[in-house]
mmCIF file of C-alpha atoms in Angstrom:
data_model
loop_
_atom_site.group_PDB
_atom_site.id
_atom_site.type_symbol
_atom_site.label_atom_id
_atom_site.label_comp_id
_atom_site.label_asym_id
_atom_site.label_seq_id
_atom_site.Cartn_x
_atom_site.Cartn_y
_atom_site.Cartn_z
ATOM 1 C CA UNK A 1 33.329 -51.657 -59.495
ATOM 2 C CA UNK A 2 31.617 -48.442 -60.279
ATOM 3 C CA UNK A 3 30.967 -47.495 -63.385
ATOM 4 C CA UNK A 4 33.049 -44.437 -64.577
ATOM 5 C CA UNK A 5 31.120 -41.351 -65.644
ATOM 6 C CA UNK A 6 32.552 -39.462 -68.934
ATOM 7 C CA UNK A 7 34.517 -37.378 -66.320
ATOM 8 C CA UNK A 8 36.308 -39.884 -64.879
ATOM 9 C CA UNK A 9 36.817 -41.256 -68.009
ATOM 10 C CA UNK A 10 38.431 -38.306 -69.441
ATOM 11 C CA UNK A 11 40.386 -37.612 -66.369
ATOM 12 C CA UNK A 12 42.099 -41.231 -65.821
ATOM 13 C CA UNK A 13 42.543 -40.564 -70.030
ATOM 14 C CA UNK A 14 44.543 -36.700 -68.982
ATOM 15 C CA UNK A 15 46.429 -38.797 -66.354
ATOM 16 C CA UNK A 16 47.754 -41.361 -68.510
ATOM 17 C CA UNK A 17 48.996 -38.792 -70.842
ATOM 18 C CA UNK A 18 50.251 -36.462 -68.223
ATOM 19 C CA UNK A 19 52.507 -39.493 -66.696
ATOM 20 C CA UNK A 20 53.616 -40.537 -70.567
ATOM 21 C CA UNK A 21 54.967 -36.963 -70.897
ATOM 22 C CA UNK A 22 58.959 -37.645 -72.507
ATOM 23 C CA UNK A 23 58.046 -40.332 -74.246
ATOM 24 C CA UNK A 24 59.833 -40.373 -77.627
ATOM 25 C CA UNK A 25 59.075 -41.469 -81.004
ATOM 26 C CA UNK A 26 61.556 -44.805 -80.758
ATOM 27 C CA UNK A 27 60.270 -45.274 -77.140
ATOM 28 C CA UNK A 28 59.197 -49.068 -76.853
ATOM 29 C CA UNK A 29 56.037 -50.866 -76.341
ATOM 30 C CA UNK A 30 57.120 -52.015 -72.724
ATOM 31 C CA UNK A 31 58.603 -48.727 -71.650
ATOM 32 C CA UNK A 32 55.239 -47.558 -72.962
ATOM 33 C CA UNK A 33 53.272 -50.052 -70.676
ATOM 34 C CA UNK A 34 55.582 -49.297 -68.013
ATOM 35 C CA UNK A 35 54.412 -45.500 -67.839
ATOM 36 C CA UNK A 36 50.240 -46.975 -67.553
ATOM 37 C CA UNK A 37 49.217 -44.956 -64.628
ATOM 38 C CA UNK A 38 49.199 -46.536 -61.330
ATOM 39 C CA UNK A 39 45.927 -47.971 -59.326
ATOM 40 C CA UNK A 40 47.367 -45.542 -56.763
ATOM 41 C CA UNK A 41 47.080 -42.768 -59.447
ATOM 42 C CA UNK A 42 44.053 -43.747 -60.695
ATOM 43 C CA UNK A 43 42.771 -43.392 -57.002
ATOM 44 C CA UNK A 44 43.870 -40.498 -56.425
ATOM 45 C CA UNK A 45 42.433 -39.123 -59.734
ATOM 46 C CA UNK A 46 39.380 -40.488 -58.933
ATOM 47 C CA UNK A 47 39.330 -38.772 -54.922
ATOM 48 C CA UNK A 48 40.344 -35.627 -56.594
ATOM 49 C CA UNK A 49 37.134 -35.296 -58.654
ATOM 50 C CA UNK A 50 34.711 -36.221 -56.440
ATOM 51 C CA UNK A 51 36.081 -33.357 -54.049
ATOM 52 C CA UNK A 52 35.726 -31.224 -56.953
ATOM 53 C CA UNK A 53 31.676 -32.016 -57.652
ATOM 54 C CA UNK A 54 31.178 -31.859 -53.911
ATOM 55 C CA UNK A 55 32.252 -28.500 -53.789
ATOM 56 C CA UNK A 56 30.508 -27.532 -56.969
ATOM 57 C CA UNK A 57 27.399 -29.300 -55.177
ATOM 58 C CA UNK A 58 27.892 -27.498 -51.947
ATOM 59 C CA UNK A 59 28.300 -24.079 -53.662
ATOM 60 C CA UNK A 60 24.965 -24.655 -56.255
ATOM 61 C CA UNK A 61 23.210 -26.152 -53.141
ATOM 62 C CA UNK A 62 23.296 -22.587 -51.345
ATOM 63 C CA UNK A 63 21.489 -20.608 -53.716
ATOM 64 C CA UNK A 64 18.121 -19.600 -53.084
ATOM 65 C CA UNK A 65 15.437 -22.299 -54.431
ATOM 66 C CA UNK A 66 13.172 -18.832 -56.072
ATOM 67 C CA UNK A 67 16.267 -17.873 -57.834
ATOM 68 C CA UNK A 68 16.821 -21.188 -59.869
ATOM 69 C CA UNK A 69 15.551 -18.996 -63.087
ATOM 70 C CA UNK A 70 18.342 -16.993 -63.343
ATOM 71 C CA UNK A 71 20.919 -19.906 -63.832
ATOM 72 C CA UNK A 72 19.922 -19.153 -67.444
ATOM 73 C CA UNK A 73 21.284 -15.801 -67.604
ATOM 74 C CA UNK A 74 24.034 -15.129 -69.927
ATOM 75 C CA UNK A 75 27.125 -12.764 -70.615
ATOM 76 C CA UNK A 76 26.422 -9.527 -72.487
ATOM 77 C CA UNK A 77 28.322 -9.431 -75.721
ATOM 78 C CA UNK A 78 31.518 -7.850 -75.813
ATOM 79 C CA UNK A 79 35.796 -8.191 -75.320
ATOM 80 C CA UNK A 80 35.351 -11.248 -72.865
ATOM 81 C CA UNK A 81 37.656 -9.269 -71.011
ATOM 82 C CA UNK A 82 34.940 -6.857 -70.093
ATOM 83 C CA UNK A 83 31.886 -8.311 -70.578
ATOM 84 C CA UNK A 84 29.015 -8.727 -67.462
ATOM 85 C CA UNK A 85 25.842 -10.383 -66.905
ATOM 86 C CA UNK A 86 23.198 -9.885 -69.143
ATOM 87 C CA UNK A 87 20.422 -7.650 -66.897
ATOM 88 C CA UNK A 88 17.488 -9.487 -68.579
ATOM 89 C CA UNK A 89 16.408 -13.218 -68.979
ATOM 90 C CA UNK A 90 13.632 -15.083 -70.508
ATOM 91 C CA UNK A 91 11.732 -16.237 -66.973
ATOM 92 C CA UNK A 92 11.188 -12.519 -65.983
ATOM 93 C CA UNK A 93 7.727 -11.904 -65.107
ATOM 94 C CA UNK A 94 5.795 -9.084 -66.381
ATOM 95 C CA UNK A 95 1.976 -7.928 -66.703
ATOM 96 C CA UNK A 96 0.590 -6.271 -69.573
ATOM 97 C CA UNK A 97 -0.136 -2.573 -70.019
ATOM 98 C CA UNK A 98 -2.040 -3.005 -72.986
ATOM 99 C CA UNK A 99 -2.874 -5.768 -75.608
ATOM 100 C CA UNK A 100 -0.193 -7.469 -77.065
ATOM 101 C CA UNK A 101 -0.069 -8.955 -80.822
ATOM 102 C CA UNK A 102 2.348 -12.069 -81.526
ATOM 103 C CA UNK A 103 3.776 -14.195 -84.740
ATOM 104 C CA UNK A 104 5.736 -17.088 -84.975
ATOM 105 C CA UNK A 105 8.623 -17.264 -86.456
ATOM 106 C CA UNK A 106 7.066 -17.086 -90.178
ATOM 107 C CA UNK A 107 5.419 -13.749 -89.426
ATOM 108 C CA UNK A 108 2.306 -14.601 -91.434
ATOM 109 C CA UNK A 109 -0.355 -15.524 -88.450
ATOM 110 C CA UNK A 110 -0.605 -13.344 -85.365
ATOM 111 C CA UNK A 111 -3.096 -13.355 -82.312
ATOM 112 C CA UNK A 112 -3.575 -10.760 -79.293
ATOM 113 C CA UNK A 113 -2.892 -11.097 -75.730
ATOM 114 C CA UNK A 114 -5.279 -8.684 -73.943
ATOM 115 C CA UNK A 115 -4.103 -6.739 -71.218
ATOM 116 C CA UNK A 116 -3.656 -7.676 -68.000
ATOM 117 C CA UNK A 117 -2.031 -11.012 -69.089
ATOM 118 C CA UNK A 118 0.601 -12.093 -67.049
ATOM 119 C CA UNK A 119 3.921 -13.241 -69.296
ATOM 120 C CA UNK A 120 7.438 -14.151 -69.247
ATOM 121 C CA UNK A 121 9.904 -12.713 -72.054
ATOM 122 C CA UNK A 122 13.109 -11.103 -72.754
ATOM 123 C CA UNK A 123 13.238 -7.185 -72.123
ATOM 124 C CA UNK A 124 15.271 -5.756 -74.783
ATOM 125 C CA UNK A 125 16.284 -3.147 -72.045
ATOM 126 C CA UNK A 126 13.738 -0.261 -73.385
ATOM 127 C CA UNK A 127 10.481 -1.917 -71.801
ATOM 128 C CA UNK A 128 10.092 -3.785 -75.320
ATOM 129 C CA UNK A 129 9.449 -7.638 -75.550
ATOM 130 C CA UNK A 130 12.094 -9.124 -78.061
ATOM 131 C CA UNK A 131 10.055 -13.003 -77.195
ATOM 132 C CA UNK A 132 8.117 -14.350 -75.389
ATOM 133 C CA UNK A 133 7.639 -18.105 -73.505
ATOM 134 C CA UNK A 134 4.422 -19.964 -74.843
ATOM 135 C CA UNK A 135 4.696 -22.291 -72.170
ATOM 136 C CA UNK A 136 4.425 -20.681 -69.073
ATOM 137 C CA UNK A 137 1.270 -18.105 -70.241
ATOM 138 C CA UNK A 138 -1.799 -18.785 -68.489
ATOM 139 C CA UNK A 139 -3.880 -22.220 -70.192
ATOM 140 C CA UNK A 140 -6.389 -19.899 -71.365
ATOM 141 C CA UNK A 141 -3.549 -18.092 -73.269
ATOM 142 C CA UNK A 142 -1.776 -20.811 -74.591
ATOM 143 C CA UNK A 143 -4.705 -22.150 -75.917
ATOM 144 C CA UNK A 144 -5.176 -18.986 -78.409
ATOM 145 C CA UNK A 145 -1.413 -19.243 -79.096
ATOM 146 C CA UNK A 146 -1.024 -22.520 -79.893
ATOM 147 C CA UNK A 147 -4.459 -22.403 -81.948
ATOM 148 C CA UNK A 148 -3.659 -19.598 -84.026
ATOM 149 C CA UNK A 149 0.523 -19.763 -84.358
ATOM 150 C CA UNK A 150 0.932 -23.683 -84.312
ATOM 151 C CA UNK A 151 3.651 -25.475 -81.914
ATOM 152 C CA UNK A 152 6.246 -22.664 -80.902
ATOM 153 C CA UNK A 153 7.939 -22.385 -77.924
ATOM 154 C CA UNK A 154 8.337 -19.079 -78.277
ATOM 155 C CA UNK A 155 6.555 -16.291 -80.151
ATOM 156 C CA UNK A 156 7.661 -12.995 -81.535
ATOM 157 C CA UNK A 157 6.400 -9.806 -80.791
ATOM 158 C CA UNK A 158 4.847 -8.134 -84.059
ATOM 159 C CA UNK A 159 6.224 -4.156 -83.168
ATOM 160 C CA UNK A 160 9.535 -3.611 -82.107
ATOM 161 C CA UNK A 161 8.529 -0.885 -79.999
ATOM 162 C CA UNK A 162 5.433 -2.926 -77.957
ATOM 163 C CA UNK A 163 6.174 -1.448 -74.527
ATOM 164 C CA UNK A 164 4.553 -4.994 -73.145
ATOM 165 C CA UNK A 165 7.829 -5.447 -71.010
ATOM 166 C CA UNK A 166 7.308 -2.095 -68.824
ATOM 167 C CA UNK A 167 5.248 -3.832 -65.690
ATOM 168 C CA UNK A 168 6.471 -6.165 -63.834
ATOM 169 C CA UNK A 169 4.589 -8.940 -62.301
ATOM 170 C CA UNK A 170 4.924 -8.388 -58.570
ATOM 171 C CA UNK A 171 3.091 -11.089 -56.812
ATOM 172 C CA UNK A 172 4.218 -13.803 -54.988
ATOM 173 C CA UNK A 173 2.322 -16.955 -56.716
ATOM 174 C CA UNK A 174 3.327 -20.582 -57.199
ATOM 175 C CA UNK A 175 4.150 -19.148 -60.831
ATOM 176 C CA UNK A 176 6.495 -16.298 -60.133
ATOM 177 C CA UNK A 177 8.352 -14.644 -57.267
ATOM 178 C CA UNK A 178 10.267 -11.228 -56.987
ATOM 179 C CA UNK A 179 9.338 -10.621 -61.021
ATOM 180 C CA UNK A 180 11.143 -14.234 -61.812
ATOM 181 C CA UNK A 181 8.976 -17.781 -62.937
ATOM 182 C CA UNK A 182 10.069 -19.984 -59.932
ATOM 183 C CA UNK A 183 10.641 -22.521 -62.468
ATOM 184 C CA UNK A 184 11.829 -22.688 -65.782
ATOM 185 C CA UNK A 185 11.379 -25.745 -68.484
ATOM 186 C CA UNK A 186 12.360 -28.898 -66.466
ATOM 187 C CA UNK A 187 13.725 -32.236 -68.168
ATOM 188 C CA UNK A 188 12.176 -35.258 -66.835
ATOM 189 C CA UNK A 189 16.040 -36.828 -65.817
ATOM 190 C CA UNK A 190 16.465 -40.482 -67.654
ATOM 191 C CA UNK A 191 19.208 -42.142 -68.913
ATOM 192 C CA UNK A 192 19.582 -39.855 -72.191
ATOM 193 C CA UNK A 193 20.028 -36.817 -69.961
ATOM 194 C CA UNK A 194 23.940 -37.903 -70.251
ATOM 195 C CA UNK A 195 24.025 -36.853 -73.317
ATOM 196 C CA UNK A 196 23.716 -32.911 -74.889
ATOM 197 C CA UNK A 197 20.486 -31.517 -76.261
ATOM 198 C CA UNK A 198 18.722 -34.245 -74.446
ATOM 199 C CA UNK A 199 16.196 -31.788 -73.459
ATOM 200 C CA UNK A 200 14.824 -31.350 -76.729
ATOM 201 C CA UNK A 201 13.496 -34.775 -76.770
ATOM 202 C CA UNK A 202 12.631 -35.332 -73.136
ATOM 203 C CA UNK A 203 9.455 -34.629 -71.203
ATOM 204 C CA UNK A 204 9.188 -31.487 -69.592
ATOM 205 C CA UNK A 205 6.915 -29.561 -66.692
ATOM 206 C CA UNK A 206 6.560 -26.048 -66.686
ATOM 207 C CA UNK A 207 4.087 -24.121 -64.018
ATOM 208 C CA UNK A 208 1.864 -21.142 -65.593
ATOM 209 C CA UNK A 209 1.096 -17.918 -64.972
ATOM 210 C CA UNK A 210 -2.824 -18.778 -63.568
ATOM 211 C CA UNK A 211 -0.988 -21.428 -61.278
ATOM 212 C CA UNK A 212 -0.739 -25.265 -63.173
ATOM 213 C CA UNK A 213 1.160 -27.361 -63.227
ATOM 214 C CA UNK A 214 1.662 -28.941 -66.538
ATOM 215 C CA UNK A 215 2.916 -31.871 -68.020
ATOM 216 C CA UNK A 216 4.234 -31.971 -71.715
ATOM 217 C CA UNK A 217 4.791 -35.198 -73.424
ATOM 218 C CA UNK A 218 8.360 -34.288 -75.146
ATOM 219 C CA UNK A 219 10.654 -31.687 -75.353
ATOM 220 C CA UNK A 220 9.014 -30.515 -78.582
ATOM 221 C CA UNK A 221 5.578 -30.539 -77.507
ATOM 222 C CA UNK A 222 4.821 -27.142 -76.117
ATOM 223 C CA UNK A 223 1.373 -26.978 -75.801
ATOM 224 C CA UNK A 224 0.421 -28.528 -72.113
ATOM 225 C CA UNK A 225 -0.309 -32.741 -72.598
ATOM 226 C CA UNK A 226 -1.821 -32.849 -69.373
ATOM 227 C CA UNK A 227 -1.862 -29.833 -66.524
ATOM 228 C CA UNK A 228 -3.879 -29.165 -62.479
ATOM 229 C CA UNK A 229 -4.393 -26.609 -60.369
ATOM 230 C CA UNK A 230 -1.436 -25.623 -57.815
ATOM 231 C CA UNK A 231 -3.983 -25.196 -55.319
ATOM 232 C CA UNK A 232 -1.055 -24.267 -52.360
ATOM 233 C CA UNK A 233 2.325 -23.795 -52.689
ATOM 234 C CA UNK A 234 5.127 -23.563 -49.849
ATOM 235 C CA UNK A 235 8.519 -21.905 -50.368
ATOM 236 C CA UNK A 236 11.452 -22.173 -48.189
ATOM 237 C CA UNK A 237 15.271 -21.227 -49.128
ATOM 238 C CA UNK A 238 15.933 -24.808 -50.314
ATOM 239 C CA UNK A 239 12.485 -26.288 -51.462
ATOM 240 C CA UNK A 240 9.410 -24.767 -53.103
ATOM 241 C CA UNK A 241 6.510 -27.893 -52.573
ATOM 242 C CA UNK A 242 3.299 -27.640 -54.464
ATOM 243 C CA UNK A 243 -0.104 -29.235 -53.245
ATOM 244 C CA UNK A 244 -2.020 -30.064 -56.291
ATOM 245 C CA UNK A 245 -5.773 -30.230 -57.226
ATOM 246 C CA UNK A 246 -5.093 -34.096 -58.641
ATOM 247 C CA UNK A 247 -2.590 -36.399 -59.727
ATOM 248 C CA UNK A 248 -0.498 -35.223 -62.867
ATOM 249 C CA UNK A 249 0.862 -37.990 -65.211
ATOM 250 C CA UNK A 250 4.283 -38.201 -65.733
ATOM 251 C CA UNK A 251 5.069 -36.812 -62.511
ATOM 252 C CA UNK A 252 5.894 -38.475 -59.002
ATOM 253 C CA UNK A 253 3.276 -37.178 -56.190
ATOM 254 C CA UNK A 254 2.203 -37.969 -52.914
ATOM 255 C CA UNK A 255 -1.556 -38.430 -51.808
ATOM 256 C CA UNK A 256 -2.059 -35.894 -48.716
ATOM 257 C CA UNK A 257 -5.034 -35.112 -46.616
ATOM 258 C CA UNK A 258 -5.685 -31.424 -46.619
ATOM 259 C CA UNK A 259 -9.028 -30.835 -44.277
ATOM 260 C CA UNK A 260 -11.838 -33.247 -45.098
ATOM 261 C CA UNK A 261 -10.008 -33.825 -49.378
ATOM 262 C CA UNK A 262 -6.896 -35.082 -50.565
ATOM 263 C CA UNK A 263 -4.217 -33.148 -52.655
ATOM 264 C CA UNK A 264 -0.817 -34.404 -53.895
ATOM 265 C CA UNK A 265 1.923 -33.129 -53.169
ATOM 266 C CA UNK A 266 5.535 -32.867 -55.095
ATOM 267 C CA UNK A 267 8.362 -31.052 -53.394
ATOM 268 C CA UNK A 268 11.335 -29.776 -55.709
ATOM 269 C CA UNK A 269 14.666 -28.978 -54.254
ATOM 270 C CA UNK A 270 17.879 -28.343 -55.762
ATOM 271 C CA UNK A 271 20.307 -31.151 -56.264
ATOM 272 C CA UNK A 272 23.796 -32.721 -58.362
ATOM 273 C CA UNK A 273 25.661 -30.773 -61.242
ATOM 274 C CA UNK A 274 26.336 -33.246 -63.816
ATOM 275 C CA UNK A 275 28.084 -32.707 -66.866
ATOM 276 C CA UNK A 276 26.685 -34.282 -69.959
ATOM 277 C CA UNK A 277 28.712 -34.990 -72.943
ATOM 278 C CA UNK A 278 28.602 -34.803 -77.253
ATOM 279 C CA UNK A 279 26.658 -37.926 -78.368
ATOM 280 C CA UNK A 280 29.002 -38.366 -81.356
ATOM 281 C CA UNK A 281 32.435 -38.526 -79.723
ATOM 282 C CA UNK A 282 31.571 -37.955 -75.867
ATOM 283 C CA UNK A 283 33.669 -35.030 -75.485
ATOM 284 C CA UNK A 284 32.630 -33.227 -72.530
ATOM 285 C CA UNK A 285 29.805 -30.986 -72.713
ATOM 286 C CA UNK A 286 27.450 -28.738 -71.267
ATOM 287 C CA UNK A 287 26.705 -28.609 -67.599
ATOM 288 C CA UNK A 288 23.312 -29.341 -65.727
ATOM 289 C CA UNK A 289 21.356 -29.123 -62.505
ATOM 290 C CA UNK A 290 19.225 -31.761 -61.093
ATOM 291 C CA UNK A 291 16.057 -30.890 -59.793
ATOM 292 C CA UNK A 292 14.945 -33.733 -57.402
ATOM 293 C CA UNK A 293 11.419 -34.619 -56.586
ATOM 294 C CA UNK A 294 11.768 -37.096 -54.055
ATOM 295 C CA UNK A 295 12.585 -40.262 -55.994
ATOM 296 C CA UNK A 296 12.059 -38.721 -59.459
ATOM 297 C CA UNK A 297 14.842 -36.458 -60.800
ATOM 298 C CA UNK A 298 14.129 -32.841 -63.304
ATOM 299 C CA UNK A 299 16.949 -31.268 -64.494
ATOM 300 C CA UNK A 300 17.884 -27.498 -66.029
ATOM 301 C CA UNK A 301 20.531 -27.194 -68.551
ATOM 302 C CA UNK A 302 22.461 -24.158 -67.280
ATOM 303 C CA UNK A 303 23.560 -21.495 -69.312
ATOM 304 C CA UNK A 304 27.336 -19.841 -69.408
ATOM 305 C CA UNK A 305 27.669 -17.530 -66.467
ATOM 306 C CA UNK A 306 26.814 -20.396 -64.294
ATOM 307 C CA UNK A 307 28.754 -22.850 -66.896
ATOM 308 C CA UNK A 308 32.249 -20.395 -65.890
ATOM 309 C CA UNK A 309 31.447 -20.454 -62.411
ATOM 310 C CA UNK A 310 31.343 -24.198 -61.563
ATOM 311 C CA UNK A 311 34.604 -24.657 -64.012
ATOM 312 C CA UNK A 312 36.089 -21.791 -61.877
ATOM 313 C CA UNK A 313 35.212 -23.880 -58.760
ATOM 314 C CA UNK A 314 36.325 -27.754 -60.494
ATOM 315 C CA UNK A 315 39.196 -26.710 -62.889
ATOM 316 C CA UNK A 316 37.604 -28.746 -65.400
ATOM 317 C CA UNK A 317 37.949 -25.621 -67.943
ATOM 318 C CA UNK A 318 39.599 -22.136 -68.676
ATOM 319 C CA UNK A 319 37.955 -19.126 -66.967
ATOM 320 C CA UNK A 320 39.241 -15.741 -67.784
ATOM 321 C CA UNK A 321 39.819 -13.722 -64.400
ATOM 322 C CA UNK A 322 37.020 -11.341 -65.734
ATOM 323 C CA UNK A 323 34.187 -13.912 -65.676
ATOM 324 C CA UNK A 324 35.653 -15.966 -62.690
ATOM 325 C CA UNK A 325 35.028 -12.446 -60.997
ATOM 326 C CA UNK A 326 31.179 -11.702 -62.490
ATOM 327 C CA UNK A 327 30.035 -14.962 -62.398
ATOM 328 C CA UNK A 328 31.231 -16.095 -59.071
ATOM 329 C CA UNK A 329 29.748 -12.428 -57.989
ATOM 330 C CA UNK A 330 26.624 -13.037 -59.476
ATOM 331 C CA UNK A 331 25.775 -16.663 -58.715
ATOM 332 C CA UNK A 332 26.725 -16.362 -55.132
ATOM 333 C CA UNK A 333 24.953 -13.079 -55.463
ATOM 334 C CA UNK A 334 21.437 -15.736 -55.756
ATOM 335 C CA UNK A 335 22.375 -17.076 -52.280
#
């Protein structure tokens, strides 16, 4: 037999409870056993669930490939009766006016980011960068960030008031589309992915802003292990594939003739939501999207506005009416 997943798990667990409702204190142990759900229940548990992730699948599946980015916006803060979508993300592309100088989180080493860089970062809605992503700045770039800051993910602007977040980034590259990184940090999918935070640990690939693809050996290692040249990308609604200048470890490819060379070739389209679970007790957790590259498997944790639209669409949790309405606006709004 199949084995269950944490959500069947916890729903054949809801079903015996729900059928043992009226039980008393002085109820017996047989009466007890006699109120064990049914294989006919169980069944029927088990149908209703997989209708549920099909329809979360079918509804996820729709969205536009380019738009996968913004499946880690978030709610603005606020009465969650009122609150919206936050207008900014961290994968927003922009190009800088002028120089830029950055610090880690310790504040005591900076280093410069001429202008013209191309960057992704969260706007603090005045044109200012609040952060910035390490990993997807041009190789070039990350190699003076990393050098001079150490192993951050992200770095800090040093001024408040920076104005680095006032251009956006308007080309169409492998890297970014409609002012949005195609892709954000993807998990390598394994076995541990079932559990929360598992892409802290877990290999990751990230594409640049000059157009790599890279390859970094955990989820803590920011600086690029091993990256090549995107030398031609194609991008349909469902699928974004990238041609590459040579095989990448860690990452499944294909061996194509282009012309008189050969490049390799991974295609990534959208795939199953899965919800992972806490590694201590296995209570359900957050939920994530697979990325599939033919045989091999990425996936993106997803962030809350998406989070209360699939439990809007499954029942698995409470949505308020407020963000039922924004998120199911705003994801299907990516279509």
């Amino acid at each position: 037999m199949k084995k269950l997943t944490q959500k069947y798990a916890t729903a054949l667990m809801l079903l015996g409870a729900i059928v043992g409702i009226g039980l008393t204190a002085g109820t017996t142990t047989a009466s007890a056993k006699a109120k064990t759900p049914t294989a006919a229940q169980i069944a029927a548990a088990r149908k209703k669930i997989v209708a549920n992730e099909k329809k979360v699948d079918s509804a996820i599946d729709k969205i536009d490939i380019s738009n996968l980015s913004n499946l880690n916006s978030i709610y603005t803060y606020g009465p969650i009766a009122t609150q919206t979508v936050q207008p900014y993300n961290m994968y927003q592309t922009y190009k800088l006016k002028s120089p830029l100088t950055l610090t880690n989180e310790f504040r005591h080493k900076t280093v410069t980011l001429p202008k013209g860089s191309v960057v992704t970062g969260l706007n603090d809605g005045k044109g200012n960068f609040q952060n910035i992503d390490n990993t997807t700045l041009s190789i070039k770039n990350q190699k003076k960030v990393f050098k001079k800051l150490g192993n951050w993910h992200r770095s800090f602007a040093m001024s408040k008031n920076n104005g680095g977040a006032m251009q956006k980034y308007t080309r169409s590259t492998a890297f970014s589309k409609n002012s949005l990184a195609s892709f954000p940090q993807l998990s390598v999918k394994t076995a541990k992915a079932q559990y929360d935070t598992a892409a802290s640990s877990l290999p990751f690939i990230s594409v640049t802003a000059d157009s790599q693809l890279a390859y970094h050996k955990t989820g803590q290692t920011f600086s690029a292990t091993s990256y090549t040249k995107i030398k031609k990308f194609k991008r349909t609604h469902s699928t974004i594939t990238y041609y590459l200048n040579k095989r990448l470890s860690g990452v499944t490819t294909k061996k194509t003739k282009v012309g008189n060379s050969y490049q390799y070739k991974l295609s990534l389209r959208l795939g199953h939501v899965f919800q992972s679970s806490d590694s201590y007790n296995g209570d359900a957790g957050a939920y994530n999207l697979t990325v599939n590259n033919g045989k091999q498997a990425f996936f993106l944790p997803l962030d809350n506005v998406a989070e209360s639209y699939i439990s809007s669409i499954n029942g698995d949790e409470y949505v308020s009416d407020n963000d039922k309405k924004v998120s199911t606006a705003f994801v299907e709004g990516l279509y």
